[in-house]
XYZ file of N, CA and C in Angstrom:
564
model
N -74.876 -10.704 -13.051
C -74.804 -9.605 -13.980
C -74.694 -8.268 -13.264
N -75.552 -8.102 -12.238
C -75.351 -7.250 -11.397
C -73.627 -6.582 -10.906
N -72.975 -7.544 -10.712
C -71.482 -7.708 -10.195
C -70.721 -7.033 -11.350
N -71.100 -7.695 -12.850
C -70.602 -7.204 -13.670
C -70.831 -5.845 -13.879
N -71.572 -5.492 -13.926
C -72.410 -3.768 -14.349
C -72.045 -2.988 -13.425
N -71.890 -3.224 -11.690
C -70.938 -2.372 -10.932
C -69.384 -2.568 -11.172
N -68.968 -3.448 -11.396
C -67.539 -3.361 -11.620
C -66.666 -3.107 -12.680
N -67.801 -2.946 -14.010
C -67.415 -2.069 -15.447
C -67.863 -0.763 -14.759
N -68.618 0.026 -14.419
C -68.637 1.358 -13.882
C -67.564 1.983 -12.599
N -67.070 1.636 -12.157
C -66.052 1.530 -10.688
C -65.130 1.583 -11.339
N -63.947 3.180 -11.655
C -62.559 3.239 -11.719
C -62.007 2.421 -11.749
N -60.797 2.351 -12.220
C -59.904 1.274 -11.651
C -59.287 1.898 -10.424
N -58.598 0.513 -9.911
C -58.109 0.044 -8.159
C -57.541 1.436 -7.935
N -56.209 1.690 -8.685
C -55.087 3.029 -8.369
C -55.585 3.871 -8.386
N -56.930 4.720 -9.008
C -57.539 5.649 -9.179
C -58.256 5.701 -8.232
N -59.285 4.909 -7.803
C -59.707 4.972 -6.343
C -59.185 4.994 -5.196
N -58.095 4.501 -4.950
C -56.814 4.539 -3.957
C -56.242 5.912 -3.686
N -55.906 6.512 -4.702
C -55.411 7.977 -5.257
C -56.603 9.008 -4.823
N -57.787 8.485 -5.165
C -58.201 9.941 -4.740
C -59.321 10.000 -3.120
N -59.201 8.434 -2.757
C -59.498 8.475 -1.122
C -58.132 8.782 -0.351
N -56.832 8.981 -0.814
C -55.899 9.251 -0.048
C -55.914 10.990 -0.396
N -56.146 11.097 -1.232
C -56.914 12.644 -1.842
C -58.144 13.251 -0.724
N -58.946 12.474 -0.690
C -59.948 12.985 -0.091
C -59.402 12.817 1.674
N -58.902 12.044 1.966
C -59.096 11.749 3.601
C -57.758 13.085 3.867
N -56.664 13.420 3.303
C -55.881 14.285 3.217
C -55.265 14.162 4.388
N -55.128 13.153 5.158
C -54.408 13.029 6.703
C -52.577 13.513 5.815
N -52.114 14.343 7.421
C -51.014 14.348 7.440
C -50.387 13.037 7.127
N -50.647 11.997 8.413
C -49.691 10.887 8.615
C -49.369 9.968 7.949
N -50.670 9.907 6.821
C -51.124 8.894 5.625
C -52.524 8.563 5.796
N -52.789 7.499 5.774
C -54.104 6.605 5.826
C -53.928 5.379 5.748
N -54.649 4.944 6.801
C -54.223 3.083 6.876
C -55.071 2.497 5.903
N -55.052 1.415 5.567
C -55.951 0.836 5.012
C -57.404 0.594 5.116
N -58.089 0.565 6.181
C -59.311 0.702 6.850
C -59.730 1.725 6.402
N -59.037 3.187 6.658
C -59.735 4.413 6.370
C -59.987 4.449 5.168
N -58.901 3.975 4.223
C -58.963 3.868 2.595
C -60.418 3.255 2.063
N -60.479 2.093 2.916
C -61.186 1.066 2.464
C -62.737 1.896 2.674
N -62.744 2.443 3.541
C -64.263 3.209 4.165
C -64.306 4.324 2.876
N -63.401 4.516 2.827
C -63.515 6.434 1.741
C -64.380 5.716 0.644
N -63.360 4.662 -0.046
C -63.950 3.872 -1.009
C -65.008 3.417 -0.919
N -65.420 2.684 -0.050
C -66.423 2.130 0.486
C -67.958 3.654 0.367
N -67.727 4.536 0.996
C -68.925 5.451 0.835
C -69.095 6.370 -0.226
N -67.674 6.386 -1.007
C -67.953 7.270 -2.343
C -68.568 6.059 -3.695
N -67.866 5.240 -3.784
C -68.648 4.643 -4.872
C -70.143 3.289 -4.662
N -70.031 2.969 -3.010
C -71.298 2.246 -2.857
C -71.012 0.943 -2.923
N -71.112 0.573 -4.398
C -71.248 -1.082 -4.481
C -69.960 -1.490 -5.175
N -69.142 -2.893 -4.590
C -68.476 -2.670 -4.834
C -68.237 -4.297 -4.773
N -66.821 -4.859 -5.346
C -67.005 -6.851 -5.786
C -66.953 -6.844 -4.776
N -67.532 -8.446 -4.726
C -67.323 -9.411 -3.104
C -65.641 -9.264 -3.083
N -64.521 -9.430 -3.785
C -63.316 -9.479 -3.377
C -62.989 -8.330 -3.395
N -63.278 -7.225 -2.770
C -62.970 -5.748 -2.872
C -61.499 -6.084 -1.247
N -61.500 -6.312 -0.384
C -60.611 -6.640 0.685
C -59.169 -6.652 -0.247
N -59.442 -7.907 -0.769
C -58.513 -8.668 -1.295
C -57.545 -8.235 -2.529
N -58.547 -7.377 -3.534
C -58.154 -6.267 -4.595
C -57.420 -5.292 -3.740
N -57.930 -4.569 -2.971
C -58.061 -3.451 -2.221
C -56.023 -3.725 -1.177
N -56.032 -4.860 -1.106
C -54.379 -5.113 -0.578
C -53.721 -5.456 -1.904
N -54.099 -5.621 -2.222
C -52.971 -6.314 -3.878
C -52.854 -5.411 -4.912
N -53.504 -4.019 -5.313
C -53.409 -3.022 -5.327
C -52.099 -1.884 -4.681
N -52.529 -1.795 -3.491
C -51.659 -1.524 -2.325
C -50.526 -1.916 -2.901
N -50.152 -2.925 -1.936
C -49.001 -3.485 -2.037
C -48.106 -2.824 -3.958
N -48.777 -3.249 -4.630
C -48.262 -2.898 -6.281
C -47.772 -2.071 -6.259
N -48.293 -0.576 -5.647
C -48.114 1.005 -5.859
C -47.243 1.099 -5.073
N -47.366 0.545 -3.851
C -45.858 0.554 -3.038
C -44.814 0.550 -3.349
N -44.570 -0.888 -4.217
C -43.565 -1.447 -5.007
C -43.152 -0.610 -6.140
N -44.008 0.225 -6.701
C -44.100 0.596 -7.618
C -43.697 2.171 -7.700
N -43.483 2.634 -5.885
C -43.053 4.013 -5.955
C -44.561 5.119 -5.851
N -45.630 4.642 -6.385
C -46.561 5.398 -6.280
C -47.122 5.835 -5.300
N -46.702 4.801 -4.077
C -47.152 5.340 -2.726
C -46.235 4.845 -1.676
N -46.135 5.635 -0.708
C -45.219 5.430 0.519
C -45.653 5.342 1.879
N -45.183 4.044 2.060
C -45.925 3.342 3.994
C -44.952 4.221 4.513
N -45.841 4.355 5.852
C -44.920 4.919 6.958
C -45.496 4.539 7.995
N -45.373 3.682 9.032
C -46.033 3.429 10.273
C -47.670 2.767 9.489
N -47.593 2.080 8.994
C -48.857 1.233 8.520
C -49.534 2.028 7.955
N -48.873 3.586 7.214
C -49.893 4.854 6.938
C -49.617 4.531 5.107
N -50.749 4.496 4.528
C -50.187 5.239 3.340
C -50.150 6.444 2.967
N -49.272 7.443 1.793
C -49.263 8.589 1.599
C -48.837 8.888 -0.018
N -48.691 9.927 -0.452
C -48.213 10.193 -1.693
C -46.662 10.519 -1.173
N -45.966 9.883 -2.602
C -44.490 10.234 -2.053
C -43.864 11.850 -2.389
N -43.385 12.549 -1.186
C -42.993 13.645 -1.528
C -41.751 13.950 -2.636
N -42.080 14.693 -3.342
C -41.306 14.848 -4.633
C -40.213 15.468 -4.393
N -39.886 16.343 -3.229
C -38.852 16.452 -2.884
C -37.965 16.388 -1.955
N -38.374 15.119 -1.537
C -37.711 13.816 -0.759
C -36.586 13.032 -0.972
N -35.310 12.896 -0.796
C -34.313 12.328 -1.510
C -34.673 10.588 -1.715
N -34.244 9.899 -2.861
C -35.061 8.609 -3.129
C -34.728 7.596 -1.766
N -35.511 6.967 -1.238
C -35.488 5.808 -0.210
C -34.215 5.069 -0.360
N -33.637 4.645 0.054
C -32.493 3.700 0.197
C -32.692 2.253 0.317
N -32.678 1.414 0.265
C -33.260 -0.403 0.822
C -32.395 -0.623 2.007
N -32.651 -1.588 2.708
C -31.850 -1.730 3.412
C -30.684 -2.685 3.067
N -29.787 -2.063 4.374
C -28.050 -2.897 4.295
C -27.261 -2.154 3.027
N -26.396 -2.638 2.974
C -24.892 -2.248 2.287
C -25.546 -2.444 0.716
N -25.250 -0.752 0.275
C -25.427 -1.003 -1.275
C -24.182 -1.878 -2.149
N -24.922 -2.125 -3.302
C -24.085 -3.000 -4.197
C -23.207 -2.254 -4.582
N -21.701 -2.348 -5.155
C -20.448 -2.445 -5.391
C -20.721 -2.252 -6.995
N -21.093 -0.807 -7.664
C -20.861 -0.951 -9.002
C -20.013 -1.769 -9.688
N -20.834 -2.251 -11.218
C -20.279 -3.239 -11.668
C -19.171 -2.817 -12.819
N -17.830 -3.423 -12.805
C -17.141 -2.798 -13.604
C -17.517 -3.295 -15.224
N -17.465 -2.005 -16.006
C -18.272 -2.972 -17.468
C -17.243 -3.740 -18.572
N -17.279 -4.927 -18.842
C -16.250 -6.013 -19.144
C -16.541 -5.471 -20.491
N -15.384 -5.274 -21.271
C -15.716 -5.217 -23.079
C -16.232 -6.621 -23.582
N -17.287 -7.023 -24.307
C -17.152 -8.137 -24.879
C -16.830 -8.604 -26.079
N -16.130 -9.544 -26.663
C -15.661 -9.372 -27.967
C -17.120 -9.624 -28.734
N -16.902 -9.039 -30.136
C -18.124 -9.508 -30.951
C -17.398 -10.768 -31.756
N -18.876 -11.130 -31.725
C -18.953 -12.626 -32.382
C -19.378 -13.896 -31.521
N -18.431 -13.602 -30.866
C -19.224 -14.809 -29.834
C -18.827 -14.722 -28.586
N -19.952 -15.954 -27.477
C -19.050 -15.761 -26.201
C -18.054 -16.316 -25.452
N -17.728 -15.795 -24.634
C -16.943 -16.266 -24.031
C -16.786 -17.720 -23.721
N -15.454 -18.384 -24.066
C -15.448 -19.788 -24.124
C -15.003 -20.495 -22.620
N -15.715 -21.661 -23.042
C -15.746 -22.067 -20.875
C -14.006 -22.999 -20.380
N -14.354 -22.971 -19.358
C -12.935 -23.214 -18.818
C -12.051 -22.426 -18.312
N -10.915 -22.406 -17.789
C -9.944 -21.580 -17.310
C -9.226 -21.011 -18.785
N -8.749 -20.182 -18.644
C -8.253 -18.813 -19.742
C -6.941 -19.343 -19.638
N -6.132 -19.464 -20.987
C -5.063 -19.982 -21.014
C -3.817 -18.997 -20.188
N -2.619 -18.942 -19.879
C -1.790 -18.767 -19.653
C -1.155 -17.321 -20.189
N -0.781 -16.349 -20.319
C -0.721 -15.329 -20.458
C 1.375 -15.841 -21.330
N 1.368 -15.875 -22.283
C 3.094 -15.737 -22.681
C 3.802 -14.675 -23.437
N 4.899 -14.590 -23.542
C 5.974 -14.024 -24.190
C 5.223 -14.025 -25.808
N 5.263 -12.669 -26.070
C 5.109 -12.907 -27.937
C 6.189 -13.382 -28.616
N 7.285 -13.313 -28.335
C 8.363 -14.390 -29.451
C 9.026 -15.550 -28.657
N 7.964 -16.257 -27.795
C 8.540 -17.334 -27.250
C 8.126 -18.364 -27.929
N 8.917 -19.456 -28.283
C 8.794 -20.779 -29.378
C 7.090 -21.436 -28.782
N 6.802 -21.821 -29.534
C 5.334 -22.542 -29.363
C 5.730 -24.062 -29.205
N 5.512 -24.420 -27.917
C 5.604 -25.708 -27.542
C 4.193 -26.797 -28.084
N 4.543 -27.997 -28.677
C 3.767 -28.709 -29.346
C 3.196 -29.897 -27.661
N 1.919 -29.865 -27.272
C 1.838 -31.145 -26.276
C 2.464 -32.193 -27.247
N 3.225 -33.178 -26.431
C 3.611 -34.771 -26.545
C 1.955 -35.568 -26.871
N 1.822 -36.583 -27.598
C 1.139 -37.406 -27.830
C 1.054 -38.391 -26.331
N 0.079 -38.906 -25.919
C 0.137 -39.927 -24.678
C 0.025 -41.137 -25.185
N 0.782 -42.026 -24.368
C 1.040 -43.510 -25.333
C 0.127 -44.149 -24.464
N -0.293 -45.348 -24.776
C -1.722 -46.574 -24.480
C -1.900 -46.354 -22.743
N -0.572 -46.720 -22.351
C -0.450 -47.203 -20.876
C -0.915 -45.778 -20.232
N -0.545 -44.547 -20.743
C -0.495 -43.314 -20.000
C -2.381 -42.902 -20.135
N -2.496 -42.825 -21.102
C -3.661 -42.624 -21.704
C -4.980 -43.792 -20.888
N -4.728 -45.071 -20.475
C -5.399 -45.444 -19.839
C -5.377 -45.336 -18.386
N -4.356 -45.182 -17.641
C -4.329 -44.861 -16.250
C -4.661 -43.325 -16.156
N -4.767 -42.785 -16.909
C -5.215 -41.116 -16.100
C -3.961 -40.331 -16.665
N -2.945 -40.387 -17.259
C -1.946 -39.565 -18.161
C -0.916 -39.644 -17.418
N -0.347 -39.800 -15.430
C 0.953 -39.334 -14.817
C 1.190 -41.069 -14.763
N 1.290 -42.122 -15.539
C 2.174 -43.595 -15.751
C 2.014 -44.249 -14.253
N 1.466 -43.691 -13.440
C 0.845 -44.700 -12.243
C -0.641 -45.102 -11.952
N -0.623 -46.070 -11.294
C -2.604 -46.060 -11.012
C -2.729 -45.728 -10.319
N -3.836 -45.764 -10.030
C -4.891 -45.092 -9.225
C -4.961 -45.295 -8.090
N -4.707 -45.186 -6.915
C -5.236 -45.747 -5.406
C -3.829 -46.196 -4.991
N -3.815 -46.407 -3.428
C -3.135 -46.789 -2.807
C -1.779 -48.134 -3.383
N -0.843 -47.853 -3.687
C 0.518 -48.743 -4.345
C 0.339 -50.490 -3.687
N 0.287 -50.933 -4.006
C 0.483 -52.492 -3.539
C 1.194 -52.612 -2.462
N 1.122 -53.107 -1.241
C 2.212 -53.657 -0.361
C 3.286 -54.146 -0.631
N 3.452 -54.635 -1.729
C 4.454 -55.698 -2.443
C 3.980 -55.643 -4.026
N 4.683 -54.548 -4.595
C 4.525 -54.592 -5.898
C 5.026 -55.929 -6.649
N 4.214 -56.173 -7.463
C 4.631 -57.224 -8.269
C 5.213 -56.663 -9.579
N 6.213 -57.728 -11.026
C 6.595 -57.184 -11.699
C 5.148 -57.534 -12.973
N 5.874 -57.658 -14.295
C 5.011 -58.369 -15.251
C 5.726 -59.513 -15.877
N 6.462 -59.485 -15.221
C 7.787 -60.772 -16.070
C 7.366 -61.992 -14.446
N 7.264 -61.299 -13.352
C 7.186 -62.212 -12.332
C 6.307 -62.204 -11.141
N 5.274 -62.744 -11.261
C 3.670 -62.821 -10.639
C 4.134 -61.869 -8.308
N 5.987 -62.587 -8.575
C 5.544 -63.390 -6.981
C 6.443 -61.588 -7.256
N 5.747 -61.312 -5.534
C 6.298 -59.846 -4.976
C 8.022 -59.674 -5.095
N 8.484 -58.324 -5.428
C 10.045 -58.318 -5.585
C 10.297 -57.945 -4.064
N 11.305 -58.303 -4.422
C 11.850 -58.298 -2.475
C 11.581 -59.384 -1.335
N 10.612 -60.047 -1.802
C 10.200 -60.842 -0.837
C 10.039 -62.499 -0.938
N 10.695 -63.045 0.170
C 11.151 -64.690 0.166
C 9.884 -65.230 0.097
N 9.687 -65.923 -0.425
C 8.934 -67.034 -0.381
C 9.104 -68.438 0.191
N 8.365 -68.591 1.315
C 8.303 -69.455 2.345
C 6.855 -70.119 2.714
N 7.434 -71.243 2.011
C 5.723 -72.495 2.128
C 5.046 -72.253 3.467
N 3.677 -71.935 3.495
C 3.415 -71.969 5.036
C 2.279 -73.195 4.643
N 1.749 -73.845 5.702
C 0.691 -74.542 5.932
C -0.031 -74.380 6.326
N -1.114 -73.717 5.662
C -2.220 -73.890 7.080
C -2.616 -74.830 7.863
N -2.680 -74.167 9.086
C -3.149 -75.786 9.756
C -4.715 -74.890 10.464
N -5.363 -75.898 10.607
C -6.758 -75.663 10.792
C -7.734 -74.692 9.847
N -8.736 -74.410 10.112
C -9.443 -73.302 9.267
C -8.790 -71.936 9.025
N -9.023 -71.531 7.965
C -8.529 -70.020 7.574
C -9.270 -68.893 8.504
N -8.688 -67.808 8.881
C -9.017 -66.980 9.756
C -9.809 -66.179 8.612
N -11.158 -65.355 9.640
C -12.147 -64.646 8.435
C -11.792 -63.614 8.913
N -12.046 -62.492 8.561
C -11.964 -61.453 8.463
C -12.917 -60.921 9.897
N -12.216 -59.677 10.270
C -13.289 -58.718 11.664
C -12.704 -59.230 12.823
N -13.390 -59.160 13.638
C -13.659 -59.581 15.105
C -13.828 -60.726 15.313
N -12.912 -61.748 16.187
C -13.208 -62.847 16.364
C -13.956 -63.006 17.346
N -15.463 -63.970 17.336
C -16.222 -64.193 18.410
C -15.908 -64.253 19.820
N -16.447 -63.463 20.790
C -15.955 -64.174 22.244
C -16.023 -65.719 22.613
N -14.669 -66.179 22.975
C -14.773 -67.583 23.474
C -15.796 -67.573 24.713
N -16.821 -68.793 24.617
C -17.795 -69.129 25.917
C -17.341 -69.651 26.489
N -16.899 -70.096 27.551
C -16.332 -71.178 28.675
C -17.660 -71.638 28.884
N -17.072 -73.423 28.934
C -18.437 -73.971 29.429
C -18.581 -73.592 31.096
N -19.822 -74.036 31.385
C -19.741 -73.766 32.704
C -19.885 -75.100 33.601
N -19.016 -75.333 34.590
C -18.823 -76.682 35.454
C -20.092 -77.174 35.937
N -20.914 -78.459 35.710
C -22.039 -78.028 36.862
C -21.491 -78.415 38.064
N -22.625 -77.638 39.171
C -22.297 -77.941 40.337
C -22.475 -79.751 40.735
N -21.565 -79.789 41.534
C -21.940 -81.744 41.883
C -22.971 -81.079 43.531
N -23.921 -82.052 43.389
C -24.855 -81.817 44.060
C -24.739 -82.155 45.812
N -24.875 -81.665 46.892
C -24.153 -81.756 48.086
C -25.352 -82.722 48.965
C-alpha cells in the first residue's frame, strides 16, 4: 500500500523528466544518471521499477520530438532549429492516383488501351481437345520421340523390325562392375 500512496502522489514520468532537465539546466543536456539523481532527490520515494520507467519514458519523448539526444545527453529541442532529417535518401513524393468512386480497383493486368471506333472482336469459344490441354492444341512436355497417330498405335516413320531378346532385359543406370575371378595360386 505504501508503493501505491507514493506512486498516486509522484507526477507523471514526462513531467518529472521535464523539470529535472529544467532544474540540472546543463548546456550539453543531461544523461540519464543525472536525470535519474535530480529525480531521485526532489521527490524521495519512488517504485521499485523507477530504472526501467525512467528509460521507457525517455526513449517515448525522444520518439515523440519532446526531447533531443545528443552525445548520450538529453535536452529540450530548440524551437528554432530546422526539423532533424532521418537518415539516408528521403522518400520520392508520392504521386496522388485519382480513385474512381464506387469501388476498387480490379486485380489483374489492365486491359489493352484501343481505338474508339475499332470493331469489337468476340474471343472464339475453345473446343474439348483445346480446352483440356491448356488452350495452344499441343501437350504438355517434351513431344514423343516417335509420335504416334490415333488411327495407328505403331510410330509414323518408323520400320518395324522383330527383335529378340536374347538373354535378360537390360535395367536401367549403371551397369555393375564386372569382378574377375581371381586364379588361385598353384602351390610351389
Amino acid at each position: 500500500m505504501a508503493t501505491e500512496e507514493a506512486s498516486s502522489t509522484l507526477p507523471s514520468y514526462p513531467d518529472m523528466i521535464m523539470e529535472a532537465i529544467d532544474a540540472l539546466n546543463e548546456e550539453e543536456g543531461s544523461n540519464k544518471s543525472a536525470i535519474w539523481r535530480q529525480i531521485e532527490g526532489t521527490h524521495g520515494t519512488l517504485p521499485p521499477a523507477h530504472g526501467t520507467l525512467l528509460a521507457h519514458h525517455l526513449n517515448q519523448m525522444k520518439q515523440a520530438g519532446q526531447l533531443v539526444m545528443l552525445k548520450n545527453n538529453y535536452m529540450k529541442p530548440n524551437p528554432n532549429a530546422p526539423p532533424r532529417r532521418g537518415r539516408g535518401r528521403p522518400p520520392k513524393p508520392k504521386a496522388s492516383v485519382p480513385v474512381p468512386d464506387g469501388y476498387p480497383r480490379p486485380r489483374g493486368r489492365p486491359p489493352k488501351e484501343r481505338a474508339p471506333y475499332a470493331p469489337i472482336t468476340v474471343p472464339m469459344k475453345k473446343t474439348a481437345t483445346e480446352s483440356s490441354s491448356g488452350g495452344s492444341g499441343k501437350k504438355r512436355g517434351r513431344p514423343r520421340k516417335y509420335p504416334m497417330t490415333e488411327d495407328n498405335p505403331v510410330a509414323v516413320g518408323v520400320v518395324e523390325v522383330p527383335v529378340k531378346p536374347i538373354g535378360t532385359p537390360r535395367g536401367r543406370g549403371r551397369p555393375p562392375k564386372v569382378k574377375t575371378p581371381v586364379a588361385a595360386t598353384v602351390g610351389a
